[in-house]
mmCIF file of C-alpha atoms in Angstrom:
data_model
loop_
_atom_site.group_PDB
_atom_site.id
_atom_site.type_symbol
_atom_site.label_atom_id
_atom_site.label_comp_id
_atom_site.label_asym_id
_atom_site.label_seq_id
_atom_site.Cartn_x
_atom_site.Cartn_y
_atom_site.Cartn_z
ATOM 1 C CA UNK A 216 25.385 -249.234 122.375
ATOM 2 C CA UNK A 217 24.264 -247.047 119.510
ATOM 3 C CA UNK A 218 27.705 -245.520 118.716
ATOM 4 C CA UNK A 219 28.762 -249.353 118.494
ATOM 5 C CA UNK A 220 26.602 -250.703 116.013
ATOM 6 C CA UNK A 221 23.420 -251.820 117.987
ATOM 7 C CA UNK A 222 20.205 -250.376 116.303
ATOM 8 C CA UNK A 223 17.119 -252.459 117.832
ATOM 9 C CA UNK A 224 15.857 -252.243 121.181
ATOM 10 C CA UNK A 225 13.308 -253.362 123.265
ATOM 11 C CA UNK A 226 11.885 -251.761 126.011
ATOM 12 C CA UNK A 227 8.863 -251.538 127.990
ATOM 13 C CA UNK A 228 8.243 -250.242 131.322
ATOM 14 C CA UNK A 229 7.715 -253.527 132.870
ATOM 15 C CA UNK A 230 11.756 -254.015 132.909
ATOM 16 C CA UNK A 231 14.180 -253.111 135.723
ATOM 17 C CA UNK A 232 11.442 -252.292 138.065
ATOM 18 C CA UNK A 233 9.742 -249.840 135.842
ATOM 19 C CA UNK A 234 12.934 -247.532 134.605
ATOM 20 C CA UNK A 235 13.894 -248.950 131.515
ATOM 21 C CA UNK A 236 12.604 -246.817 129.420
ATOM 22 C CA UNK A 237 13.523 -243.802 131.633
ATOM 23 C CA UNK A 238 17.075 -245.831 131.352
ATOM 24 C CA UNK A 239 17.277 -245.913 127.596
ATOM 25 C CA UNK A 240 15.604 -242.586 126.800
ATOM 26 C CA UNK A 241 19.023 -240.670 127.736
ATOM 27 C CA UNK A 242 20.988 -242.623 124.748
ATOM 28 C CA UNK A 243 18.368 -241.745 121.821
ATOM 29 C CA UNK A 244 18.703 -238.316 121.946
ATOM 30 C CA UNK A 245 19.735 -237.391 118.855
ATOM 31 C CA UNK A 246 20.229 -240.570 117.940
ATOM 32 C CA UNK A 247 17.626 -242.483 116.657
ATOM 33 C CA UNK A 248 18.427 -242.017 112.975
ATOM 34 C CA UNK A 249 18.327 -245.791 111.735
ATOM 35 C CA UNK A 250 17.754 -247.171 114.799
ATOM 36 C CA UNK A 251 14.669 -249.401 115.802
ATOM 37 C CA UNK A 252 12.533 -248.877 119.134
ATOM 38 C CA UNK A 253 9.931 -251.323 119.900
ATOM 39 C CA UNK A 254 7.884 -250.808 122.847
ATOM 40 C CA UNK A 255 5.518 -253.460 124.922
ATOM 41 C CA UNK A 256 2.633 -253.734 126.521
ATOM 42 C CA UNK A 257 0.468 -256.658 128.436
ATOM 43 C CA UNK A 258 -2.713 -257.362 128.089
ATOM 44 C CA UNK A 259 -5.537 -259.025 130.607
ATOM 45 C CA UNK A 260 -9.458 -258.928 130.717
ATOM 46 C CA UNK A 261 -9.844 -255.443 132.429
ATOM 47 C CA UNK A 262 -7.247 -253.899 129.507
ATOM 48 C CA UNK A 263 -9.723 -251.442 127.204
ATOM 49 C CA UNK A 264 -9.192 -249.499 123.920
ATOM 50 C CA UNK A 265 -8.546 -246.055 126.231
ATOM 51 C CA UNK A 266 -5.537 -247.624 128.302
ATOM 52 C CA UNK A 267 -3.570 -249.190 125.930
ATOM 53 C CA UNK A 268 -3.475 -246.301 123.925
ATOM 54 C CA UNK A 269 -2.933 -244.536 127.049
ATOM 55 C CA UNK A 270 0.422 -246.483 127.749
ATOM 56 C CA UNK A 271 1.506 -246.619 124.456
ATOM 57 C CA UNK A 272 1.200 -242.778 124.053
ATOM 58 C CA UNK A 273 3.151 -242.757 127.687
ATOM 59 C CA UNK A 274 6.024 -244.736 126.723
ATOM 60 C CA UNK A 275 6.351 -242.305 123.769
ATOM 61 C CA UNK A 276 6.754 -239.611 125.947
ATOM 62 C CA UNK A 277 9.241 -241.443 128.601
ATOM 63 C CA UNK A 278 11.131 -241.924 125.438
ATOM 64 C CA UNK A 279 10.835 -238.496 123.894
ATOM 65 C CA UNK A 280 10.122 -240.702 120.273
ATOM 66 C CA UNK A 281 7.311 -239.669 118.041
ATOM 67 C CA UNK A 282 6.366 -242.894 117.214
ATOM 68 C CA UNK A 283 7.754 -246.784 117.700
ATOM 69 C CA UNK A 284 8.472 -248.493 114.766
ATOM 70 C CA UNK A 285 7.461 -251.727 116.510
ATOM 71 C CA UNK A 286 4.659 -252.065 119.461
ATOM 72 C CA UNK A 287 4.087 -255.407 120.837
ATOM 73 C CA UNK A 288 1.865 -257.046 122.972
ATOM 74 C CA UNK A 289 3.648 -258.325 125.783
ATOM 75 C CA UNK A 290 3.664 -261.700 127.267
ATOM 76 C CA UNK A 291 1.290 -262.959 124.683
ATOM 77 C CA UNK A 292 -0.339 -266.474 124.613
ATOM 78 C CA UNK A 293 -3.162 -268.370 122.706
ATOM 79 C CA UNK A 294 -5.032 -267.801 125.820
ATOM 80 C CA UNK A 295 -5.081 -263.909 125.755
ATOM 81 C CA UNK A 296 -6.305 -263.782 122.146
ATOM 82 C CA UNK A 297 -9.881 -262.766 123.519
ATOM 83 C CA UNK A 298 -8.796 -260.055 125.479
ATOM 84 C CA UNK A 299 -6.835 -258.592 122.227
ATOM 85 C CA UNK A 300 -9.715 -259.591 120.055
ATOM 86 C CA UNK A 301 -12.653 -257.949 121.996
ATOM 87 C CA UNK A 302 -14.661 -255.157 121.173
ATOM 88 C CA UNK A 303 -12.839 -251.235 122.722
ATOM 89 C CA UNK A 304 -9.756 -253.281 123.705
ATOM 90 C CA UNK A 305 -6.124 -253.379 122.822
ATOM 91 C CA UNK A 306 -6.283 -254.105 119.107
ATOM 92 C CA UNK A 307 -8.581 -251.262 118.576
ATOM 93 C CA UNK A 308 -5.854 -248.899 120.262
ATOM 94 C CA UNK A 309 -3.319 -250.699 118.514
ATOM 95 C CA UNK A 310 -4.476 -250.302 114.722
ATOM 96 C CA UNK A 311 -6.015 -246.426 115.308
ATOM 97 C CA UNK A 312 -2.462 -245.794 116.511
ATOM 98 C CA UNK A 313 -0.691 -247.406 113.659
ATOM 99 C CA UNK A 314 -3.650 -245.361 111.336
ATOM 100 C CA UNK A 315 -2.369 -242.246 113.271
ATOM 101 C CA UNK A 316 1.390 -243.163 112.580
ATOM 102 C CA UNK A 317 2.375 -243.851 116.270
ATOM 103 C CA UNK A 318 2.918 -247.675 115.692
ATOM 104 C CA UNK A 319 4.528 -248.618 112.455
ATOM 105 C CA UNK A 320 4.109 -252.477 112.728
ATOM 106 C CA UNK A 321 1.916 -254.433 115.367
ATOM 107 C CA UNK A 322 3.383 -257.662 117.082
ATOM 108 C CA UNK A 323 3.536 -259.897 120.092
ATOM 109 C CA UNK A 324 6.228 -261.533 122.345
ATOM 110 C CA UNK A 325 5.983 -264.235 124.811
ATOM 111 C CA UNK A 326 6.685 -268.043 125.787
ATOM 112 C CA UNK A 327 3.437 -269.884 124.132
ATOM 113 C CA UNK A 328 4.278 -273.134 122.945
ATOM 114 C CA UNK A 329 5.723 -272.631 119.140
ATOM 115 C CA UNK A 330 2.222 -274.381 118.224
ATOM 116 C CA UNK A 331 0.029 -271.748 120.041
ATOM 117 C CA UNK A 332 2.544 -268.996 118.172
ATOM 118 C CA UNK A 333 1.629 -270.475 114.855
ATOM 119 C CA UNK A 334 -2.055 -269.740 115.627
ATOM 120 C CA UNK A 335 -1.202 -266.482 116.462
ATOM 121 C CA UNK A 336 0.309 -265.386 113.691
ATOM 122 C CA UNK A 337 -1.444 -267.370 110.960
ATOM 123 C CA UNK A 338 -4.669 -264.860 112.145
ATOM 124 C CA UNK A 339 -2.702 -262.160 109.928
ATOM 125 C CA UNK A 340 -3.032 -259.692 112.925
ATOM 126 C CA UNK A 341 0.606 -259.318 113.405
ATOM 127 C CA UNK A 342 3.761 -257.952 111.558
ATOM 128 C CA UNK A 343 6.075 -259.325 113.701
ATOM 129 C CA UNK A 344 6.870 -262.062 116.547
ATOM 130 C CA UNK A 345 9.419 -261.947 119.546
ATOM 131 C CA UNK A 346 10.447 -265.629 120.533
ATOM 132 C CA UNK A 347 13.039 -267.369 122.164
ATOM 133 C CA UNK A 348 15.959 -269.230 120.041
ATOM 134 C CA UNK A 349 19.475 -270.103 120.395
ATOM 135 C CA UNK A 350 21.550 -273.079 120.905
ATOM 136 C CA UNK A 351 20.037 -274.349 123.465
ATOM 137 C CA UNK A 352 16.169 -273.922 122.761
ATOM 138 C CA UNK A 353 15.327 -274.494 119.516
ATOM 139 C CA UNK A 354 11.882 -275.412 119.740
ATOM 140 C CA UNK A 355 10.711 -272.463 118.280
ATOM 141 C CA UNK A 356 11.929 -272.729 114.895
ATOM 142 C CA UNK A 357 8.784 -274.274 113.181
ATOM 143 C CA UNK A 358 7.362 -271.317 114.456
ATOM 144 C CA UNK A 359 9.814 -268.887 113.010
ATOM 145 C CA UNK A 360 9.852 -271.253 109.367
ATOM 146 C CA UNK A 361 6.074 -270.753 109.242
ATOM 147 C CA UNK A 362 6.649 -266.552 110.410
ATOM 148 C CA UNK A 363 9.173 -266.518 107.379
ATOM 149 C CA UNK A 364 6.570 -268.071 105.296
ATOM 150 C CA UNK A 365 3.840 -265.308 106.102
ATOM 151 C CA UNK A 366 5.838 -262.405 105.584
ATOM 152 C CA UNK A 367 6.049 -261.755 109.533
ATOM 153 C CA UNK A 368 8.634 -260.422 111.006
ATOM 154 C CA UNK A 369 10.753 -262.521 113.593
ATOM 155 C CA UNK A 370 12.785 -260.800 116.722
ATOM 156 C CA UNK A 371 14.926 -263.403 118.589
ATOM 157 C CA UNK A 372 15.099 -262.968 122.380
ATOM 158 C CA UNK A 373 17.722 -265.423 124.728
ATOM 159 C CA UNK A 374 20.317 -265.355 122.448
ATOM 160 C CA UNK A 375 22.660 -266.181 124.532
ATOM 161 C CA UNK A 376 20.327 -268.609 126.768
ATOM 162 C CA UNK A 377 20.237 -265.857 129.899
ATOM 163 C CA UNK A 378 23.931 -265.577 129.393
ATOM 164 C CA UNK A 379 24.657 -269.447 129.725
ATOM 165 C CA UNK A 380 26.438 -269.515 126.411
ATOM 166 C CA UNK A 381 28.467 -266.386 126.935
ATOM 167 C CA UNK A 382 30.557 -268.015 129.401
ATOM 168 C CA UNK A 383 33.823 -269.952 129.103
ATOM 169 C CA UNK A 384 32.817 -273.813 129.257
ATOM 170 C CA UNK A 385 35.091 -276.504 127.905
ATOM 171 C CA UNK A 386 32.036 -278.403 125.874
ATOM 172 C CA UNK A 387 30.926 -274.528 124.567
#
């Protein structure tokens, strides 16, 4: 993928049954000049300062990087926003790594409504924002207007709707 053209990926090690990462770590080698890594990690009520940066330190290591250039909270809603926020939890983790150079930018991804998302990122925590958009769902796009407005980042995941509009259809 690297040698044609892609430089962003995405990984976590909550894809493909926990190898992704082991999966993608391979094709860096050696390669990573110019090209983007973001990893991910949820959040819940039991997640504390000490294992977030615990699994954001180990999905440096399964990918042999020294630091990501993006690290986003995974499957992010409105409704987790007090389990970032709170005292010795993930945010903590998240902006002593960045100080420490092992997280360039903070951001989130998930499927909160594109109102909820708004929310989110008008709190100025974030950098970035992953979000669905593409032909088919394009709910999303006040939310990526306002991200463009903030100076935030925007990542598009779906595309290609889960591959519906890769496929040979007369109305497509």
């Amino acid at each position: 993928a690297i040698d044609s053209g892609v430089n962003y990926f995405e990984t976590t090690r909550g894809y493909l049954g926990g190898t992704c990462q082991h999966r993608v770590a391979p094709g860096l080698v050696g390669k990573t000049t110019g090209v983007i890594v973001s990893g991910k990690g949820g959040i819940d009520a039991s997640t504390t300062e000490y294992t977030y940066r615990a699994e954001i330190e180990r999905q440096l290591g399964i990918l042999g990087l020294t630091h990501f250039k993006f690290y986003q909270v995974g499957w992010f809603s409105w409704a987790k926003m007090p389990h970032l926020l709170k005292r010795g939890g993930a945010l903590d983790a998240l902006r002593k790594a960045h100080d420490e150079g092992l997280v360039q930018h903070i951001g989130f991804t998930g499927h909160d409504t594109p109102e909820n998302f708004i929310r989110c990122i008008e709190t100025g925590l974030f950098d970035s924002i992953t979000v669905p958009y593409n032909l088919l769902n394009r709910r999303y796009e006040p939310t990526i207007r306002r991200a463009g407005e903030l100076g935030i980042g925007v990542v598009v995941m779906t595309p290609v709707a889960g591959g519906v509009l890769s496929g040979n259809t007369d109305r497509i």
